Amino acid sequence: MAILEVRNIVKSFGGLRALQDVTLSVEKGEIRAVIGPNGAGKSTLFNVMTGLLAPDSGNVVFDGEQIIGMPPHRIIRKGIGRSFQITNIFPRMSVFENVQVALFSHHGKSRNPLHLARKFTEIGEETIAILEQVGLAGKYDMSASILSHGDQKRLEIAISLASRPKLLMLDEPTAGMSRFESRETVSLLQRISREQGLTLIFTEHDMDIVFAISEKIMVLQQGAVIADGTPAEIKANPEVRKAYLGEEITES
Amino acid sequence: MDLSFLTVQVLSALRQAAFLFLISSGLTLIFGVLNILNFAHGALYMLGAYFVYALTLHLTGPAGFLIAILAAPLGVALIATVIETGLLRRIYMQEEIYQLLLTYALVLIIDDLAKIVFGPEFKSIPKPEMLSGSVTLFGGTVPVYTLLVVVLAPAVALLLWYLLYKTKTGKVVRATSSDREMADALGINMSALFTLVFAFGAVLAGLGGALAGPVRTVFPGVGTEVIIESFVVVVIGGLGNLWGALVGSILIGSLETIGIIVFPEFEMALIYLLMVAVLVVRPWGLFGRPLKIKALSEKNLAMEAQEISPVHFTVHPAVRWAPLLLLLLVPLFAGRFYQYLLTQIFVASLMAIAFNLLLGTTGLLSFGQAAFFGVGAYTVGLLLTKAGFGTLPALVLSPVVAAAVAGIIGFFCVRLSGVHFAMLTLAFGQLIFAVVFKWYGFTGGDNGIQGIRVNPIPFGGMGALDLGSTQAMYYFVLVVVGLSVELLRRIRSSPFGATLKAIRENSQRASFLGVNIKLYQWTVFVVAGAFTGLAGGLYALMEKSISPEIIHWSKSAEPVFMTIIGGIYTFAGPAVGAVVYVILNSYLVAWTEKWALVLGLVLLTLVLLLPGGVVGYVNEKARQTLGKLRCIHKWPFSKSATS
Amino acid sequence: MAFLDLNSINTYYGRSHILFDVSLSIEKGEVVSLIGRNGAGKSTTFRSIIGLTPPQTGEVIFKGERISGLRAFRICRKGVGFVPEDRRCFPDLTVRDNLEVAARREKEVDSPWTVDRIYALFPRLQEREKNLGSQLSGGEQQMLTIARTLMTNPEVLLLDEPSEGLAPLIVSLLADMILRIRKEGVTVLLAEQNLHFCAKVSDRAFVIDKGSVKFAGTMKELLANDEIKEKYLAV
């Protein structure tokens, strides 16, 4: 059964058609890549799906429910987590606090103004458990701003996991990482998806990673879907090849 | 209404608009390019007027007057160049509150220096004969000087338009204000351009002062009156937008003139009402655009080590309770003066800590906290003198009423952020000030409320608590403030507090946790307003008389100073700042008249050298020692994490 | 010694290491391509050269003089022109004003660019002379940013992904433009993903991936090298 149905999304900015009739269907537990050259509309699509942008037309159904028109914080509560291309953490808070504050929100405790935050021991344990999952438990008391780039990305994934999403959307999860860090992150994502039945949608420019972990790949170019299929199908698709290498330029 | 009356009024409105435009055009130009809201712009205006005054003492006659009017702005530009290259340049990378504070420190310093050089009294500048007469226009009598100003200001506007749109330097200025990095890559020397723009803005302010000097009087501090009006103008027009400044000046100039004729009581309130109305409908002003939010990497991350997070550390109970114990014992050996001084410090601490729940914890700079302080104080004052309430019920109602007012104001303010948030809180605060100041029938107007009788608090038949003595008041305030501070500490250490901190650090990310940002910001605004109101209520009880000055915006600046002195990212910082501030205030005033100068220099030094404040510095440098001395204790979360 | 030399530069954004020992060398009068996928480090290389994100180690030598460590506006005044990928025209300035604010170094070169010469090269810009930067189409904005940088009279032009997001017809137009710029005596370093576009305009190429240079050679060699193409450029 499809957990996410994106139907005929159209979005224009001024005269520019950023998304032209984009349709996408993702099965529960699937790992799906969305790729395309710069400016293909990947980020716009993610922003529409998480309520940051309103589309001109089309709809998005998540887990049987129409989510277009909801503000981001409500869409999150429905079970869509998101990590960003530009690392998006709480820099002057500790690694622990970064995840703990997300768990407070998830458990509906954020409004509690009178109990000491550190005394929520169950949430504390859960925080440590998530940090262990992403391999940051040993750095739990460090300020997030002084982590390495790879660790910051991992922390961001941990924050997203804390809202216990059914679907996690990742915008270039390995951008700016060393080869070693990327490999670690990729296996982390695979493991989480397998263990928790989590559905993943991600964009990525590193093709090694895209082909290593995706079950299906969608290719966008100038806002339109030019291909959607298994890694093998995508590799063989001449349209995709052209999108990446550029059109043969005929003498003008 | 006849034609002659109309002519006189229109010209008077235009003259007012002309002065406003000269000042606010420079202010908005500087903001557009440097992204700094220059508090000292009013002080530069004042210097323009003083320079004309000083020059006309030696240069007489029409020629001398003309030379003075032209030379004064250049003198102001010279001073502005020194300020930009010597001071402002060091803090372009800092958060906006530090830039605002640095220019505010300059206001204090320049005002006091002016007092030293020119004396504290009002100065009037004589106009040359040919400009002091008046002419008859459509039957109305209009001073020649007014005509001169009304003609000159549009000429300046035209010149500005020419410079910005027709010269290469002007185009470069406009290019830079839209994309600094690109301008840099195209070979434009940013540092030189910033100095040029700041100095040019100062020329406009200086010219405004030079022209206004002969018709308005000059005195130290005149700049602060002018700067708030100019803030209103540029915020209404849209920060950084020159046409906004022009339209804003005409709007405010007309409104002030109409206000004086139609609602003489509430003329002052009208302009703040207009500002509130504009910002509610168009949050970025009439011609403004949303400001680009600085990327996180650009923000100053250096202060990360100053915050001793309540999630990770507990303060040893002895460290927390020892000061309280000590304070309980103070009246045994300290006299009434010291008890009174400490009571003042308690009230100031409560206000500052509540303020810092907004600034330090949530990242919202409110410049209108005096309004809630005043609402609290007037609630107690009015209930005791006019409604015959008991002391305790009146005090209990002070945070309630303040919270209700904060609820309404906060509803509009939390839709904005950064400088716009600060300016809207300022406008609301001044609106309340203006109403209280003039509403003689209800608030007593500028007389305030005198002789508030503080009745003993009955204890259900078991006698009563008489607050008549300084000592009784000391203990009473100590207990109320102590409980409130403990409550505020709890709030900051709670999941709610942690969420506020997350909003401060990255509000977009926080909304992706499913947190309704605006609701949280509104809630904390109301909470801070309530505690500030309580501080105001206590103030009314201890002083037994209140006046509208406690609502004026300069009172709102006090908790900002205290917080910066003590440390913005610490809980105890604002209280420590309150101690320093109140003591400086009490002793310096007795010791020297130049207390604003000293305060200005202290602030300047702190902003430049110790931006994290005293407590922040201690936290950063002594965290390990504090741990070893067991003053703070690290909280173990899990065996696996700590092993 | 080459005209522009990058000697094993390492560049960071904050704490994250982006460029690893990148070395390039470009001769006077060449058009050289720097090819790689999104995020490979092309823009960072350019930002390192122009001084917006200065390298932490290594050096950039231009005409025998070390320029790394200078501020961006100084590097520009030495004769390095930078056209960013996101087409940052000044939105509130007219096309003509966009060009005029950039004019400099007129005395340092033999035949400086003037607005008229620019219009001869980009007739479309003359038609839209009075329009604001924000009113232009994507292709026009791309022309304007290139033209604006030419007004600084650069001896070397850094072009960051000029073909991105443009329709094929405009891309082909752009290729002609670059060849004409080269004829005017300007050395061009071109960052691109579009291999065929590079093949049309440049003689030599560097391939960059994950912040380090993977290939250096002539365009012909690159086109013939299927391994490099598959591994670093294609899908």
PDB file of N, CA and C in Angstrom, chain B residues 39-40 43 46 101-115 224 553-554 557 561 581 594-604:
ATOM      1  N   PHE B  39      21.026  54.320  16.825  1.00  0.00           N
ATOM      2  CA  PHE B  39      20.427  55.073  17.922  1.00  0.00           C
ATOM      3  C   PHE B  39      21.081  56.443  18.072  1.00  0.00           C
ATOM      4  N   ALA B  40      22.369  56.508  17.718  1.00  0.00           N
ATOM      5  CA  ALA B  40      23.109  57.757  17.923  1.00  0.00           C
ATOM      6  C   ALA B  40      22.787  58.808  16.865  1.00  0.00           C
ATOM      7  N   ALA B  43      21.727  61.934  18.383  1.00  0.00           N
ATOM      8  CA  ALA B  43      22.830  62.656  19.009  1.00  0.00           C
ATOM      9  C   ALA B  43      23.622  63.428  17.955  1.00  0.00           C
ATOM     10  N   MET B  46      21.774  66.508  17.299  1.00  0.00           N
ATOM     11  CA  MET B  46      22.018  67.478  18.363  1.00  0.00           C
ATOM     12  C   MET B  46      23.355  68.188  18.142  1.00  0.00           C
ATOM     13  N   LEU B 101      22.980  48.463  20.943  1.00  0.00           N
ATOM     14  CA  LEU B 101      23.492  48.899  22.240  1.00  0.00           C
ATOM     15  C   LEU B 101      24.706  49.785  22.104  1.00  0.00           C
ATOM     16  N   LEU B 102      25.576  49.458  21.163  1.00  0.00           N
ATOM     17  CA  LEU B 102      26.770  50.276  20.996  1.00  0.00           C
ATOM     18  C   LEU B 102      26.372  51.700  20.611  1.00  0.00           C
ATOM     19  N   THR B 103      25.415  51.810  19.694  1.00  0.00           N
ATOM     20  CA  THR B 103      25.011  53.160  19.308  1.00  0.00           C
ATOM     21  C   THR B 103      24.260  53.839  20.458  1.00  0.00           C
ATOM     22  N   TYR B 104      23.575  53.039  21.288  1.00  0.00           N
ATOM     23  CA  TYR B 104      22.903  53.658  22.440  1.00  0.00           C
ATOM     24  C   TYR B 104      23.922  54.160  23.457  1.00  0.00           C
ATOM     25  N   ALA B 105      24.991  53.385  23.662  1.00  0.00           N
ATOM     26  CA  ALA B 105      26.060  53.835  24.557  1.00  0.00           C
ATOM     27  C   ALA B 105      26.623  55.160  24.055  1.00  0.00           C
ATOM     28  N   LEU B 106      26.732  55.285  22.734  1.00  0.00           N
ATOM     29  CA  LEU B 106      27.232  56.532  22.159  1.00  0.00           C
ATOM     30  C   LEU B 106      26.299  57.702  22.475  1.00  0.00           C
ATOM     31  N   VAL B 107      24.985  57.427  22.496  1.00  0.00           N
ATOM     32  CA  VAL B 107      24.030  58.481  22.839  1.00  0.00           C
ATOM     33  C   VAL B 107      24.328  59.014  24.231  1.00  0.00           C
ATOM     34  N   LEU B 108      24.507  58.085  25.185  1.00  0.00           N
ATOM     35  CA  LEU B 108      24.766  58.501  26.566  1.00  0.00           C
ATOM     36  C   LEU B 108      26.047  59.326  26.637  1.00  0.00           C
ATOM     37  N   ILE B 109      27.077  58.852  25.931  1.00  0.00           N
ATOM     38  CA  ILE B 109      28.383  59.516  25.994  1.00  0.00           C
ATOM     39  C   ILE B 109      28.321  60.900  25.344  1.00  0.00           C
ATOM     40  N   ILE B 110      27.744  60.945  24.136  1.00  0.00           N
ATOM     41  CA  ILE B 110      27.707  62.227  23.418  1.00  0.00           C
ATOM     42  C   ILE B 110      26.852  63.252  24.175  1.00  0.00           C
ATOM     43  N   ASP B 111      25.724  62.787  24.739  1.00  0.00           N
ATOM     44  CA  ASP B 111      24.859  63.703  25.489  1.00  0.00           C
ATOM     45  C   ASP B 111      25.614  64.339  26.656  1.00  0.00           C
ATOM     46  N   ASP B 112      26.342  63.495  27.397  1.00  0.00           N
ATOM     47  CA  ASP B 112      27.038  64.037  28.560  1.00  0.00           C
ATOM     48  C   ASP B 112      28.214  64.920  28.163  1.00  0.00           C
ATOM     49  N   LEU B 113      28.898  64.520  27.092  1.00  0.00           N
ATOM     50  CA  LEU B 113      29.999  65.360  26.611  1.00  0.00           C
ATOM     51  C   LEU B 113      29.463  66.730  26.188  1.00  0.00           C
ATOM     52  N   ALA B 114      28.293  66.717  25.541  1.00  0.00           N
ATOM     53  CA  ALA B 114      27.685  67.980  25.132  1.00  0.00           C
ATOM     54  C   ALA B 114      27.388  68.838  26.357  1.00  0.00           C
ATOM     55  N   LYS B 115      26.934  68.157  27.421  1.00  0.00           N
ATOM     56  CA  LYS B 115      26.625  68.885  28.655  1.00  0.00           C
ATOM     57  C   LYS B 115      27.893  69.528  29.213  1.00  0.00           C
ATOM     58  N   THR B 224      17.546  62.448  21.794  1.00  0.00           N
ATOM     59  CA  THR B 224      16.770  61.256  22.131  1.00  0.00           C
ATOM     60  C   THR B 224      15.284  61.458  21.837  1.00  0.00           C
ATOM     61  N   TRP B 553      10.127  54.988  27.349  1.00  0.00           N
ATOM     62  CA  TRP B 553      10.970  53.955  26.731  1.00  0.00           C
ATOM     63  C   TRP B 553      12.344  53.869  27.370  1.00  0.00           C
ATOM     64  N   SER B 554      12.816  54.993  27.960  1.00  0.00           N
ATOM     65  CA  SER B 554      14.153  54.928  28.562  1.00  0.00           C
ATOM     66  C   SER B 554      14.160  53.964  29.750  1.00  0.00           C
ATOM     67  N   ALA B 557      14.857  50.560  28.505  1.00  0.00           N
ATOM     68  CA  ALA B 557      16.262  50.303  28.192  1.00  0.00           C
ATOM     69  C   ALA B 557      16.987  49.729  29.399  1.00  0.00           C
ATOM     70  N   PHE B 561      20.183  47.020  29.625  1.00  0.00           N
ATOM     71  CA  PHE B 561      21.521  47.272  30.160  1.00  0.00           C
ATOM     72  C   PHE B 561      21.906  46.220  31.193  1.00  0.00           C
ATOM     73  N   TYR B 581      23.933  48.047  38.103  1.00  0.00           N
ATOM     74  CA  TYR B 581      23.249  49.222  37.557  1.00  0.00           C
ATOM     75  C   TYR B 581      22.695  50.114  38.665  1.00  0.00           C
ATOM     76  N   LYS B 594      28.122  63.294  35.822  1.00  0.00           N
ATOM     77  CA  LYS B 594      28.378  62.660  34.534  1.00  0.00           C
ATOM     78  C   LYS B 594      28.047  61.176  34.551  1.00  0.00           C
ATOM     79  N   TRP B 595      26.984  60.842  35.221  1.00  0.00           N
ATOM     80  CA  TRP B 595      26.773  59.404  35.392  1.00  0.00           C
ATOM     81  C   TRP B 595      26.396  58.710  34.092  1.00  0.00           C
ATOM     82  N   ALA B 596      25.720  59.419  33.214  1.00  0.00           N
ATOM     83  CA  ALA B 596      25.377  58.818  31.920  1.00  0.00           C
ATOM     84  C   ALA B 596      26.638  58.529  31.112  1.00  0.00           C
ATOM     85  N   LEU B 597      27.617  59.435  31.227  1.00  0.00           N
ATOM     86  CA  LEU B 597      28.889  59.248  30.531  1.00  0.00           C
ATOM     87  C   LEU B 597      29.566  57.966  31.007  1.00  0.00           C
ATOM     88  N   VAL B 598      29.608  57.813  32.334  1.00  0.00           N
ATOM     89  CA  VAL B 598      30.241  56.615  32.896  1.00  0.00           C
ATOM     90  C   VAL B 598      29.492  55.361  32.446  1.00  0.00           C
ATOM     91  N   LEU B 599      28.159  55.426  32.543  1.00  0.00           N
ATOM     92  CA  LEU B 599      27.361  54.270  32.128  1.00  0.00           C
ATOM     93  C   LEU B 599      27.594  53.955  30.647  1.00  0.00           C
ATOM     94  N   GLY B 600      27.656  54.989  29.840  1.00  0.00           N
ATOM     95  CA  GLY B 600      27.902  54.808  28.415  1.00  0.00           C
ATOM     96  C   GLY B 600      29.239  54.141  28.160  1.00  0.00           C
ATOM     97  N   LEU B 601      30.262  54.589  28.878  1.00  0.00           N
ATOM     98  CA  LEU B 601      31.588  53.999  28.687  1.00  0.00           C
ATOM     99  C   LEU B 601      31.606  52.544  29.155  1.00  0.00           C
ATOM    100  N   VAL B 602      30.912  52.270  30.270  1.00  0.00           N
ATOM    101  CA  VAL B 602      30.843  50.889  30.763  1.00  0.00           C
ATOM    102  C   VAL B 602      30.190  49.998  29.705  1.00  0.00           C
ATOM    103  N   LEU B 603      29.077  50.480  29.147  1.00  0.00           N
ATOM    104  CA  LEU B 603      28.380  49.700  28.127  1.00  0.00           C
ATOM    105  C   LEU B 603      29.235  49.478  26.892  1.00  0.00           C
ATOM    106  N   LEU B 604      29.902  50.539  26.479  1.00  0.00           N
ATOM    107  CA  LEU B 604      30.748  50.474  25.288  1.00  0.00           C
ATOM    108  C   LEU B 604      31.837  49.420  25.489  1.00  0.00           C
TER     109      LEU B 604
END
